[in-house]
Coordinates of C-alpha atoms and ligand atoms in Angstrom, one line a residue:
X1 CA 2.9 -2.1 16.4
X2 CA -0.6 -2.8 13.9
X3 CA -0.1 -6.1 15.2
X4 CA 1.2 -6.0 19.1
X5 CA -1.9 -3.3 19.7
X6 CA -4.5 -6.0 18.6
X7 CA -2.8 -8.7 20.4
X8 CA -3.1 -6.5 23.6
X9 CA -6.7 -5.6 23.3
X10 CA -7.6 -9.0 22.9
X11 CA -5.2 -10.2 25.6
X12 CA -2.6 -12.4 24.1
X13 CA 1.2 -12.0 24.8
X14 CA 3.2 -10.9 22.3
X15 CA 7.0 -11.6 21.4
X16 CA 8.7 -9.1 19.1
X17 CA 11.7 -9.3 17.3
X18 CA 14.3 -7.3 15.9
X19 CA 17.5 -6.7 13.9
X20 CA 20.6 -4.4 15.2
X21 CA 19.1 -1.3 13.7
X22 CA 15.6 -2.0 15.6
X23 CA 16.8 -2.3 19.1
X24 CA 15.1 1.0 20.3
X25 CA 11.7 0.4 18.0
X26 CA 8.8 1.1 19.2
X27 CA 7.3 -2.6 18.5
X28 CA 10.3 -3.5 20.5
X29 CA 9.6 -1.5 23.8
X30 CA 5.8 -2.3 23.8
X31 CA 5.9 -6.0 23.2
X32 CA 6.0 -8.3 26.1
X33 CA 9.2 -9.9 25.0
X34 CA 11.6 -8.6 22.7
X35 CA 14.5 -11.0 20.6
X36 CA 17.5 -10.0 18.3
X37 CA 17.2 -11.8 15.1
X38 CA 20.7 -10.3 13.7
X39 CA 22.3 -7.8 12.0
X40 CA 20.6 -5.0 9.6
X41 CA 20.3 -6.8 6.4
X42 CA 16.6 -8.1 6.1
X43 CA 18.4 -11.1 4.9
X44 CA 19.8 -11.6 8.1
X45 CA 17.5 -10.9 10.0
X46 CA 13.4 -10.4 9.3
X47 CA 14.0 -12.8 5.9
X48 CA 15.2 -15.7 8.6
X49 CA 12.4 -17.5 8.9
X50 CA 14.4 -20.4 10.8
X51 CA 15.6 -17.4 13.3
X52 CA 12.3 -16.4 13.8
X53 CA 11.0 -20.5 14.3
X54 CA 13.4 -21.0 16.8
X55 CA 12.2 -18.1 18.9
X56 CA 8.9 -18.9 18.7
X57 CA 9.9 -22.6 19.8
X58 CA 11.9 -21.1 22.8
X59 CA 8.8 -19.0 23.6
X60 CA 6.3 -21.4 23.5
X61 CA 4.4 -18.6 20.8
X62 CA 1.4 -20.4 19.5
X63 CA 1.2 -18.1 16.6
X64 CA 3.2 -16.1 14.2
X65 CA 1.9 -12.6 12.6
X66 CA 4.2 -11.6 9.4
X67 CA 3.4 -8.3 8.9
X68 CA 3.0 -7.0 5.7
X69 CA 6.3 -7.2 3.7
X70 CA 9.3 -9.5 4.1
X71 CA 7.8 -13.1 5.2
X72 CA 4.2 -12.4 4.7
X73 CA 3.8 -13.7 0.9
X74 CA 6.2 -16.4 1.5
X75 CA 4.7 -19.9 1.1
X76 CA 7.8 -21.9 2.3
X77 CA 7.7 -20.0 5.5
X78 CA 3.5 -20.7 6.2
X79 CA 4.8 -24.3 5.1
X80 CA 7.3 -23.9 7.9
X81 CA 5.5 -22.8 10.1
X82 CA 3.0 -25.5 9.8
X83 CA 5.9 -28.2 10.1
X84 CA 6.6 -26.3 13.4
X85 CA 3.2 -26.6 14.2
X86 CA 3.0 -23.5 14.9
X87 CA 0.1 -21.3 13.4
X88 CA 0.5 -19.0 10.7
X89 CA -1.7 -16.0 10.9
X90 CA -2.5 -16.0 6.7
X91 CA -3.6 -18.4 4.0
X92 CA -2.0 -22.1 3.9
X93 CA 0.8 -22.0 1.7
X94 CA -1.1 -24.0 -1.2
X95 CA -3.3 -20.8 -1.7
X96 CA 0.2 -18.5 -1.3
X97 CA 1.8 -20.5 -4.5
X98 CA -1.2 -20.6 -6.9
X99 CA -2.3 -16.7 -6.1
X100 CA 2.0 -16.0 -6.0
X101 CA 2.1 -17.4 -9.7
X102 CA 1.0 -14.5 -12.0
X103 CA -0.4 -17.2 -14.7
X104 CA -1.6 -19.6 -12.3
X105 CA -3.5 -16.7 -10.7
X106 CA -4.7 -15.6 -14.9
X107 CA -6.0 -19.7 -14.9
X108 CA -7.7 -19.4 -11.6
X109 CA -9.4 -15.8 -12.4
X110 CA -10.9 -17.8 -15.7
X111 CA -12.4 -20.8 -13.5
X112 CA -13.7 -18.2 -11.0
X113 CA -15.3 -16.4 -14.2
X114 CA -13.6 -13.3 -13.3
X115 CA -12.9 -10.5 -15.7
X116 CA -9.3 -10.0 -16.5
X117 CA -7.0 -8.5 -18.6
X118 CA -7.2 -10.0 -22.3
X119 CA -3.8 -11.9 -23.0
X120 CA -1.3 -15.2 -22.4
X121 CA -2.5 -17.4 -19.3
X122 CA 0.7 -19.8 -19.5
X123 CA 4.2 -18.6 -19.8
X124 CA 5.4 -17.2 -22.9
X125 CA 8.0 -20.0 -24.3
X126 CA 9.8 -17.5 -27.3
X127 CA 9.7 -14.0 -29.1
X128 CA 8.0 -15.8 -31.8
X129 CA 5.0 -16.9 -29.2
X130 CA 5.1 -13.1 -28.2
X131 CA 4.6 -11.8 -31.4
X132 CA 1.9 -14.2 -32.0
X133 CA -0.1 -13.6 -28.9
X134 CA 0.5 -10.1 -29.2
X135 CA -1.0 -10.1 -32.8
X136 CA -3.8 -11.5 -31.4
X137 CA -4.9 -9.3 -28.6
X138 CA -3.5 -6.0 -30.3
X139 CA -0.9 -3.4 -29.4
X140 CA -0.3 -1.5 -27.5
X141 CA 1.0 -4.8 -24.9
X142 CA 2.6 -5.1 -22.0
X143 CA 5.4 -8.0 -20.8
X144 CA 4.8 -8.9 -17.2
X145 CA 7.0 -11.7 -15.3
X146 CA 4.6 -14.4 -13.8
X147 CA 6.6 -14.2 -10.9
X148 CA 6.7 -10.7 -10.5
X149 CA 4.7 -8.2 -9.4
X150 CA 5.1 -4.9 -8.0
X151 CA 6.2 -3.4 -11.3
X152 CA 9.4 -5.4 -11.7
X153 CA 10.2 -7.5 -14.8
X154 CA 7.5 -5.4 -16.7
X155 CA 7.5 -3.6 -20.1
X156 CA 5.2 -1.6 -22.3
X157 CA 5.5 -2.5 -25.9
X158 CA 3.7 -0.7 -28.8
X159 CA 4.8 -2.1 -32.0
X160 CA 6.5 -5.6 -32.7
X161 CA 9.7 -4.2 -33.7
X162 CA 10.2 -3.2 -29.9
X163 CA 8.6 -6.6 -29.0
X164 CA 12.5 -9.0 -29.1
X165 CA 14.5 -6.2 -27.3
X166 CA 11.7 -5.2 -24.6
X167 CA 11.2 -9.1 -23.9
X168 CA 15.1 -9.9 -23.4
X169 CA 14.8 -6.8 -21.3
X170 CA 12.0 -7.5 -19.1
X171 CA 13.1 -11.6 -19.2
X172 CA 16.8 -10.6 -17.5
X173 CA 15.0 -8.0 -14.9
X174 CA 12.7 -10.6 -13.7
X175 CA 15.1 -13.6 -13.7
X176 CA 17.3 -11.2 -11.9
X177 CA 14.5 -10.3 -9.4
X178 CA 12.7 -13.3 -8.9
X179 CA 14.8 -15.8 -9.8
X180 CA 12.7 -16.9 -13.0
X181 CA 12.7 -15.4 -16.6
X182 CA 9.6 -16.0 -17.2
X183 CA 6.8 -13.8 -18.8
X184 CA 3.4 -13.4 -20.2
X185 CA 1.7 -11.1 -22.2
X186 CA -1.3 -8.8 -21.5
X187 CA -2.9 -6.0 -23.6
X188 CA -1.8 -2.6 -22.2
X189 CA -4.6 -0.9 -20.2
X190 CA -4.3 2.7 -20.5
X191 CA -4.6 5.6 -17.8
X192 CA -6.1 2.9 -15.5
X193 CA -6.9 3.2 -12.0
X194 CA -5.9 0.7 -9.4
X195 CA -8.5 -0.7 -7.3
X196 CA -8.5 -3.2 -4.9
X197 CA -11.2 -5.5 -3.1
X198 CA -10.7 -6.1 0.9
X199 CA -10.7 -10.2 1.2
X200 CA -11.8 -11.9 4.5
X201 CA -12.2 -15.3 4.9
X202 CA -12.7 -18.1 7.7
X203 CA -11.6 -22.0 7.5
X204 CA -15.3 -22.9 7.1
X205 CA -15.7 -21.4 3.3
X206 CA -16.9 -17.7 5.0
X207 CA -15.9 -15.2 2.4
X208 CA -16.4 -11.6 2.7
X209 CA -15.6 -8.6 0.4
X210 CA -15.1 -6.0 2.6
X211 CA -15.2 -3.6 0.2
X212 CA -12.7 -1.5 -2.1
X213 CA -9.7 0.8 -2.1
X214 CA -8.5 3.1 -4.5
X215 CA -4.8 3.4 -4.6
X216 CA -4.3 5.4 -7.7
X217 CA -2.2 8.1 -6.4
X218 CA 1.4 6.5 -6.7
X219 CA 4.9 7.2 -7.8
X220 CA 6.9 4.3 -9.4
X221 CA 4.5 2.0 -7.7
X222 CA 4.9 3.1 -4.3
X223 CA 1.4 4.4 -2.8
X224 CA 1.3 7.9 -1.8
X225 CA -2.6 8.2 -0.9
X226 CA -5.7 5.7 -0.6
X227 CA -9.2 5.8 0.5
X228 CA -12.1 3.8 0.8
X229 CA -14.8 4.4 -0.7
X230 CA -13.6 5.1 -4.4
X231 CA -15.2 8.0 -5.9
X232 CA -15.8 5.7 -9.1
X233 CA -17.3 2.6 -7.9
X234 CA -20.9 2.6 -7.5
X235 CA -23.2 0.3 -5.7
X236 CA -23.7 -2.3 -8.3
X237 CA -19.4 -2.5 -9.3
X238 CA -18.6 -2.6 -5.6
X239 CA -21.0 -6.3 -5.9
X240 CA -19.6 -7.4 -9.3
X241 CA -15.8 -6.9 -7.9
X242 CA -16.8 -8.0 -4.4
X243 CA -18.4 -11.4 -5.7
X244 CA -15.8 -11.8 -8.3
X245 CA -13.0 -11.9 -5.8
X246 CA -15.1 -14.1 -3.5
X247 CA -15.0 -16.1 -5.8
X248 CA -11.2 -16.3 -6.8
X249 CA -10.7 -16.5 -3.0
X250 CA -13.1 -19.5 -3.2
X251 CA -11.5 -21.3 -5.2
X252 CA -8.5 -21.2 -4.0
X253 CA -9.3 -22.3 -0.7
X254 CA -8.1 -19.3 1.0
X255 CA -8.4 -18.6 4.5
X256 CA -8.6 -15.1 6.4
X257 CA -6.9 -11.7 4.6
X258 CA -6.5 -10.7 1.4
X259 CA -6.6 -8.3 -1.4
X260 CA -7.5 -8.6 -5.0
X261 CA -6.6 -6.2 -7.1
X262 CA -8.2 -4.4 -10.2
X263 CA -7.7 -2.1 -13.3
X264 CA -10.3 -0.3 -13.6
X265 CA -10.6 1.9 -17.1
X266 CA -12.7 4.9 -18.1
X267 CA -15.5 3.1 -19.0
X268 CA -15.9 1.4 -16.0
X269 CA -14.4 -2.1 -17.1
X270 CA -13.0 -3.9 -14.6
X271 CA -9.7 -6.0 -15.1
X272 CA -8.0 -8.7 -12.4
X273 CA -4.2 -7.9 -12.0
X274 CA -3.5 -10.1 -8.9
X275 CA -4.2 -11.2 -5.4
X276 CA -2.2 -10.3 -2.4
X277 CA -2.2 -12.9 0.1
X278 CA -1.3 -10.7 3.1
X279 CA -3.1 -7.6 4.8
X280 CA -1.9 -4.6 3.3
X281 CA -0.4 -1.3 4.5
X282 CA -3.1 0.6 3.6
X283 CA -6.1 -1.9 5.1
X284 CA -7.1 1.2 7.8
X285 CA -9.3 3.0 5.5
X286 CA -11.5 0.1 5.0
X287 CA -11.6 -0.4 9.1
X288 CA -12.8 3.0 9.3
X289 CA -15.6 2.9 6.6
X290 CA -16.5 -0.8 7.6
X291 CA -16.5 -0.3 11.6
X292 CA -14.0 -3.7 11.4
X293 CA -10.9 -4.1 13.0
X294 CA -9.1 -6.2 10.6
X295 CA -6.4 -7.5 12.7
X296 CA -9.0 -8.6 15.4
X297 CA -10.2 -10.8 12.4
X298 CA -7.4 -12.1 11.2
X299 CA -6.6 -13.3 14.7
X300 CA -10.0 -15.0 15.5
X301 CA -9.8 -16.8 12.1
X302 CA -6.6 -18.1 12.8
X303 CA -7.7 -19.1 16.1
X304 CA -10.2 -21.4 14.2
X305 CA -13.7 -18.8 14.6
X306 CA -15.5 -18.3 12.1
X307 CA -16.2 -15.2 10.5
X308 CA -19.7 -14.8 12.0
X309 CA -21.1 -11.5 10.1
X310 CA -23.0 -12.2 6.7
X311 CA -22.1 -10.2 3.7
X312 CA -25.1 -7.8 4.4
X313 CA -24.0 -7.0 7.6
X314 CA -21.2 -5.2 5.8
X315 CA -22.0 -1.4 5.3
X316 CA -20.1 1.5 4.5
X317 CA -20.2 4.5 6.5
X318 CA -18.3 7.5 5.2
X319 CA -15.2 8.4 3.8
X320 CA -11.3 8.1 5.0
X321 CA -8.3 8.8 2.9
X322 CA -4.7 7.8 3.8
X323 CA -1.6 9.6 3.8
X324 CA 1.8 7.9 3.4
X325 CA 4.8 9.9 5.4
X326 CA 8.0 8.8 4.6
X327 CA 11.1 10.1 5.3
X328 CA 12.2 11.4 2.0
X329 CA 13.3 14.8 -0.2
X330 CA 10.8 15.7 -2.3
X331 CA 13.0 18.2 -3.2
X332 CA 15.9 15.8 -4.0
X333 CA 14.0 13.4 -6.5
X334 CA 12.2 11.7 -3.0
X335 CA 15.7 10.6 -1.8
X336 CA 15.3 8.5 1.2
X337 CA 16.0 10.9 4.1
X338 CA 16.6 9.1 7.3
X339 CA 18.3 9.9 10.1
X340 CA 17.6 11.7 13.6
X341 CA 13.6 12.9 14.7
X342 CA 14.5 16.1 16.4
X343 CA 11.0 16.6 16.9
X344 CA 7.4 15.2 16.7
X345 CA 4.2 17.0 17.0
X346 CA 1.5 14.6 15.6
X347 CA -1.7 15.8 14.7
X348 CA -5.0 15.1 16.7
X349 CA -8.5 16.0 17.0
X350 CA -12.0 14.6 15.5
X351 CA -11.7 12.0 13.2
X352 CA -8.1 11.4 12.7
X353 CA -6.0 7.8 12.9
X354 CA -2.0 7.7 13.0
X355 CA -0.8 5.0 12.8
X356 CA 3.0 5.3 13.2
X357 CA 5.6 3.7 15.1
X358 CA 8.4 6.6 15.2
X359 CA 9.3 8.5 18.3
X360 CA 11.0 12.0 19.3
X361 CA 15.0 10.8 19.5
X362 CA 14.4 8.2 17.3
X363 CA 17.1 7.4 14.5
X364 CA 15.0 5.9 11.2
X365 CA 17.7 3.9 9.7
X366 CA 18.7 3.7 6.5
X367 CA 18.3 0.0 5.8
X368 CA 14.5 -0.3 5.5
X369 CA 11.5 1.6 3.7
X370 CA 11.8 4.5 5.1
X371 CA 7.9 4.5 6.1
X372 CA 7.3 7.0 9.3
X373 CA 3.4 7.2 9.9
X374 CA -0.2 6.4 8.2
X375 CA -2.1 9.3 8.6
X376 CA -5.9 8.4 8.3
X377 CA -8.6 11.1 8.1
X378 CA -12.5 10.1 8.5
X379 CA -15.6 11.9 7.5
X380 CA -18.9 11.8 6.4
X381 CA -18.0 12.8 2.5
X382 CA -15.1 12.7 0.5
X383 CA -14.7 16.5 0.2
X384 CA -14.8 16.7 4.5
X385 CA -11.9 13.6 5.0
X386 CA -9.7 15.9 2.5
X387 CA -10.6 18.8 4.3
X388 CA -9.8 17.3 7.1
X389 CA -6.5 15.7 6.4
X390 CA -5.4 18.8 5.4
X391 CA -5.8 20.4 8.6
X392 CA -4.1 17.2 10.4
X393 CA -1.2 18.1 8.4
X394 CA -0.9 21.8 9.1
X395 CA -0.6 20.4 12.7
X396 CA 2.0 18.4 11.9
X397 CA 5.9 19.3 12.4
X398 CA 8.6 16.7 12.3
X399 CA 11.8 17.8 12.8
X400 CA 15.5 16.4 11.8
X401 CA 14.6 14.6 8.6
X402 CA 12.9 15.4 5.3
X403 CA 9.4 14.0 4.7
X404 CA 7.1 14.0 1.9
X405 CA 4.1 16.1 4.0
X406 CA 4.4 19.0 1.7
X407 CA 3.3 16.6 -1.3
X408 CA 0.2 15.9 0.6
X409 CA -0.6 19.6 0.8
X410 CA -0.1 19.8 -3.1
X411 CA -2.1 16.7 -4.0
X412 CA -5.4 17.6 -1.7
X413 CA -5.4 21.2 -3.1
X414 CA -5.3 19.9 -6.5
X415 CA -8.4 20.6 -8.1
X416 CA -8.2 17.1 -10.5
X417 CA -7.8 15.0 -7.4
X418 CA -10.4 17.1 -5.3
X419 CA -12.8 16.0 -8.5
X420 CA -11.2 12.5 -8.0
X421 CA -10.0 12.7 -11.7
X422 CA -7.1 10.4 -10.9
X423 CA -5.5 7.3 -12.7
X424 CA -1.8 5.5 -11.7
X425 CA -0.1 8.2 -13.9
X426 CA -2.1 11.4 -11.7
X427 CA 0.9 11.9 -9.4
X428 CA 3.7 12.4 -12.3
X429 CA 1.7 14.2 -13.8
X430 CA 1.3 16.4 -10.9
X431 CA 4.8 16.7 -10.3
X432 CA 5.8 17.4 -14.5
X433 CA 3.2 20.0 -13.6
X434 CA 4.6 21.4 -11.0
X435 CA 8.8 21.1 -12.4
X436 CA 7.1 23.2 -15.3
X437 CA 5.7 26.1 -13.4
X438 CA 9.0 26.3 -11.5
X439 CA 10.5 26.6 -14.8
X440 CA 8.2 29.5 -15.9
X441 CA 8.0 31.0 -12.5
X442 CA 9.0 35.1 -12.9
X443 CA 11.3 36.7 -10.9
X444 CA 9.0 37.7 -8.3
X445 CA 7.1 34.6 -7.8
X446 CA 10.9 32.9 -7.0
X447 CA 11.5 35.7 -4.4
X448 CA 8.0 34.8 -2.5
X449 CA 9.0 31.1 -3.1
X450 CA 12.2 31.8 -1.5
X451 CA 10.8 33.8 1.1
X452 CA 8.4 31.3 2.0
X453 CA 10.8 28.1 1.9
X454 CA 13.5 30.0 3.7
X455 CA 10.2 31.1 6.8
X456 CA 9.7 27.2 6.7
X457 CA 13.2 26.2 7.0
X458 CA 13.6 28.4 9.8
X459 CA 10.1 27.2 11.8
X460 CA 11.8 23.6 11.3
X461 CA 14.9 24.4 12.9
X462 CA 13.4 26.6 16.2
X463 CA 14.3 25.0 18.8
X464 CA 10.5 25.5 20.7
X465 CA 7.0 25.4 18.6
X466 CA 5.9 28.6 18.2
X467 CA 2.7 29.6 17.4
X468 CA 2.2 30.9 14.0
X469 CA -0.6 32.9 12.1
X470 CA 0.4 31.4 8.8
X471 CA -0.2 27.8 7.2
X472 CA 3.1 26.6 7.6
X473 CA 2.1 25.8 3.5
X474 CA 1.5 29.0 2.7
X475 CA -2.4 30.8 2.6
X476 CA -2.5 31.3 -1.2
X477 CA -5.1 28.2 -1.7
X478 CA -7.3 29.5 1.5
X479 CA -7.9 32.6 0.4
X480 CA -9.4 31.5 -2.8
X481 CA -12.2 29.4 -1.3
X482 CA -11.0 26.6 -2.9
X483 CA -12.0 24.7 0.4
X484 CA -15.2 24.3 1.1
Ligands
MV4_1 C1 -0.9 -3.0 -16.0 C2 -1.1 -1.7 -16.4 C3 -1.7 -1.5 -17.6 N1 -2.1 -2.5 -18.4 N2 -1.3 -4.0 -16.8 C4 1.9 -2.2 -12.3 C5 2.3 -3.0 -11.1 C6 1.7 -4.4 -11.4 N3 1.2 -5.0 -10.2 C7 0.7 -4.1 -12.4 N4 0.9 -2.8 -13.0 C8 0.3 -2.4 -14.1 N5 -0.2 -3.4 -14.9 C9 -1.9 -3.7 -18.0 N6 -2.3 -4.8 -18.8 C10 -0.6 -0.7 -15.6 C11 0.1 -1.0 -14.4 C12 0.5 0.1 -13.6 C13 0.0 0.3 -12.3 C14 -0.9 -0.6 -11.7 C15 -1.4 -0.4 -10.5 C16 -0.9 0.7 -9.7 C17 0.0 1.5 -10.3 C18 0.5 1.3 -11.6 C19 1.4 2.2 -12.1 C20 1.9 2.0 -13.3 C21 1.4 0.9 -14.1

C-alpha cells in the first residue's frame, strides 16, 4: 500500500500481487492490476521471484518495488531482475552481497574508516581461533553468524569455558537459518541502544544521510516503537554517523535506500552493526522530521534522477515517534492473534500518520507477521509527539482480535522512557517490571484490575461505540499530572 500510494501520486500504474490468503488485501483492491502468485506459504508465493518475473513480463511492468521483507535483501532476485531487464527499485545486487555478508560488511566499515565493534573481520575457522580472538578483545563476547542478522545464530559468551558449547550452539542455529555455519566474534556491547542512519543515494555518487532513528524499544528483536530524532544524538554525532555511513554506502557503490545501523553506548561511542539494503518499516518518522517522501525518492532514483538536494538542504523539524500494532496477546506472552476485525475506529486529528492496510471485515491471516497499522505522531518536541500519540490511541478501538495497543499506553506513561532512559533491554525490563507488581498486587488493587479489564472487555465487545467518560486505559496516570 506504502508503495502503490506513491506510485499513484506520481502517476505510474501499478500491478499488485498476491497469495490465496491476500485475495481481499487492501494493496490488492487499490492497485490497478492485481495477480495470484499461489498458495499461502511465502515460499510459494511472495519468495517466487520467477512468479513474480513472469508477471511483470506479461504486464509489460518497467519496474519492480520489493517491499520491505521477503525479496527485498535478496541479491539473486535484483540480479534477476536485471537479466529481465527489468528495473529493480534498490541497490544492484553487487552492493546487496558485500553489505549481506556480516564480515564483508566488518572489511568494508574498516576501508570506509568507520567505527565498529572491536573483534574478528573474517570468519572464525575453529574454537581454538575463538578463544584466541576472544582473549584478545576481552570478555564479555558475543558469536554472531556472518550471514545472519536479525538476532539469529547469535550468542553472548562471558568466560571461555562457555566459549566451545555456545559456538557449536550458535554455528548449528545459523547453518540451520541461513544455510552457512559460519561465525565471527565481537566484544559484547552492553545496555546499548540501537540507532540507525537513513541512506539515500542516486546512480551518480549523490549520497545523503537523512538522518537517524532510534529503535531501542524492542522485544526479541522485533520493534515496538521508533522516532526520529533520538533524544541522544546531538548535532555533531548525527554528522559523525551521517558521514560515516556515507561513506560505507560510498564505497560500496550503492544506489538509492538504505539503513545503517549503530550501537550506541553510554558514553556516546558509536559502533557499526550492519547495513540494510532495503527501506525499512519504520522509514516514516524520518519523512516526517525531514519533509521527504522516501518512496518518491526511491522511485525517481531508479528512474535514473538524480538526488538533486545537497546535504544542507537536509533539516530536521520536530519530533515523531512510531507505534507498531500488531495483532497479538500481550496477555498471552504476545501470541500472534489473528483472525476477524469486527471493528475499526482509527484515530485522526492534528499531526497524526497511519499507515495501515487492514480494514473492518477483514480476516488477518495467520501465515504472515501479523503487522496491522504504523501509527505515527508528529510534534514540535519529543514530550508533545508522546503526548500526542497517546491521545491517538485512546481514540483507537479495534475489535475481534487482540492487539498490543495497551503496551503502548504502558511504555509512553513510563517515566524512564518519557526521560528517554532507554536501551534494547528497556522493554523487558518494562514488562519483568510490570509481571512483578502483578505478583505483589493486594487484594484490592486485583479487584479494580478486574474491574477495569472486565469494563474494557465489555466496551470491546458492544456492538455500537459508545461514548465514554473514562480512558478506555484507565485515569490513574491523568490525574497525577504526569502529562504535561
Ligand atoms: C550486539 C549487541 C551487543 N554487543 N553486538 C541484535 C540483532 C543484531 N542485528 C545485532 N544485535 C546485537 N548485537 C554486540 N557486539 C546487542 C545486540 C542486540 C540488539 C541490537 C539492536 C537492537 C536490539 C537488540 C536487542 C538485543 C541485542
Amino acid at each position: 500500500m506504502r508503495v502503490i500510494r506513491a506510485c499513484h501520486e506520481m502517476g505510474l500504474r501499478t500491478v499488485a500481487v498476491y497469495s490465496d490468503s491476500d485475495r481481499a488485501a487492501l494493496h490488492v483492491l487499490h492497485a490497478d492490476e492485481a495477480y495470484r502468485l499461489g498458495p499461502a506459504p511465502a515460499t510459494e508465493s511472495y519468495l517466487r521471484g520467477d512468479l513474480i518475473l513472469e508477471i511483470a513480463r506479461r504486464t509489460g511492468a518497467d519496474a519492480i518495488h520489493p517491499g520491505y521483507g521477503f525479496l527485498s535483501e535478496n541479491a539473486d532476485f535484483a540480479e534477476a531482475c536485471v537479466a529481465a531487464s527489468v528495473i529493480f527499485i534498490g541497490p544492484p545486487a553487487s552492493a546487496m552481497r558485500m553489505l549481506g555478508s556480516k564480515t564483508r560488511a566488518r572489511q568494508a566499515a574498516d576501508a570506509a574508516a568507520m567505527p565498529r565493534v572491536p573483534g574478528s573481520v573474517t570468519g572464525l575457522g575453529s574454537v581454538e581461533e575463538a578463544l584466541r580472538v576472544a582473549s584478545e578483545i576481552g570478555y564479555p563476547v558475543m558469536l554472531k553468524a556472518a550471514a545472519g542478522g536479525g538476532g539469529k545464530g547469535m550468542r553472548a559468551v562471558v568466560s571461555p569455558e562457555e566459549l566451545a558449547s555456545a559456538y557449536a550452539a550458535a554455528g548449528s542455529e545459523a547453518l540451520r537459518s541461513f544455510g552457512s555455519g559460519e561465525l565471527y566474534l565481537e566484544k559484547l556491547i552492553e545496555r546499548p541502544r540501537h540507532i540507525e542512519i537513513q541512506l539515500m543515494a542516486d546512480e551518480y555518487g549523490g549520497c545523503l544521510y537523512l538522518g537517524e532513528r532510534e529503535c531501542s524499544v524492542q522485544r526479541r528483536h522485533q520493534k515496538v516503537i521508533e522516532e526520529a530524532p533520538s533524544a541522544v544524538v546531538s548535532d555533531s554525532l548525527r554528522r559523525r554517523m551521517g558521514e560515516a555511513a556515507v561513506r560505507l554506502a560510498l564505497s560500496a557503490a550503492y544506489v538509492n535506500a538504505g539503513t545503517v545501523e549503530f550501537l550506541v553506548d553510554a558514553e556516546e561511542n558509536f559502533y557499526f552493526l550492519e547495513m540494510n539494503t532495503r527501506l525499512q518499516v519504520e522509514h516514516p518518522v524520518t519523512e516526517m522530521v525531514t519533509g521527504l517522501d522516501l518512496v518518491h525518492m526511491q522511485l525517481r532514483i531508479a528512474m535514473g534522477e538524480p538526488l538533486g538536494l545537497k546535504q544542507e538542504e537536509i533539516r530536521l523539524r520536530g519530533h515523531a515517534l512510531e507505534c507498531r500494532i500488531y495483532a497479538e496477546d500481550p496477555e498471552n506472552n504476545f501470541f500472534p492473534s489473528p483472525g476477524l476485525i469486527t471493528r475499526l475506529v482509527q484515530p485522526a486529528g492534528p499531526g497524526l500518520r497511519e499507515d495501515c492496510a487492514v480494514y473492518e471485515g477483514w480476516v488477518v491471516p495467520l501465515d504472515y507477521d501479523p503487522m496491522l497499522s504504523k501509527l505515527v505522531a508528529f510534534a514540535p518536541t519529543r514530550e508533545m509527539a508522546i503526548d500526542r500519540m497517546l491521545r491517538a490511541l485512546d481514540e483507537y478501538a479495534i475489535g475481534g482480535i487482540k492487539t498490543n495497543i495497551g503496551l503502548f499506553h504502558r511504555i509512553l506513561m513510563d517515566e524512564d522512557f518519557r526521560a528517554a532512559r532507554i536501551d534494547t533491554g528497556y522493554l523487558e525490563r518494562l514488562l519483568d517490571r510490570e509481571a512483578a507488581a502483578v505478583e505483589a498486587a493486594v487484594p484490592e488493587d486485583a479487584a479494580a484490575v478486574a474491574a477495569a479489564l472486565f469494563a474494557a472487555s465489555v466496551a470491546e465487545k458492544a456492538p455500537i461505540v459508545e461514548p465514554v467518560r473514562e480512558s478506555k486505559w484507565g485515569a490513574a496516570g491523568r490525574q497525577e499530572g504526569v502529562r504535561s
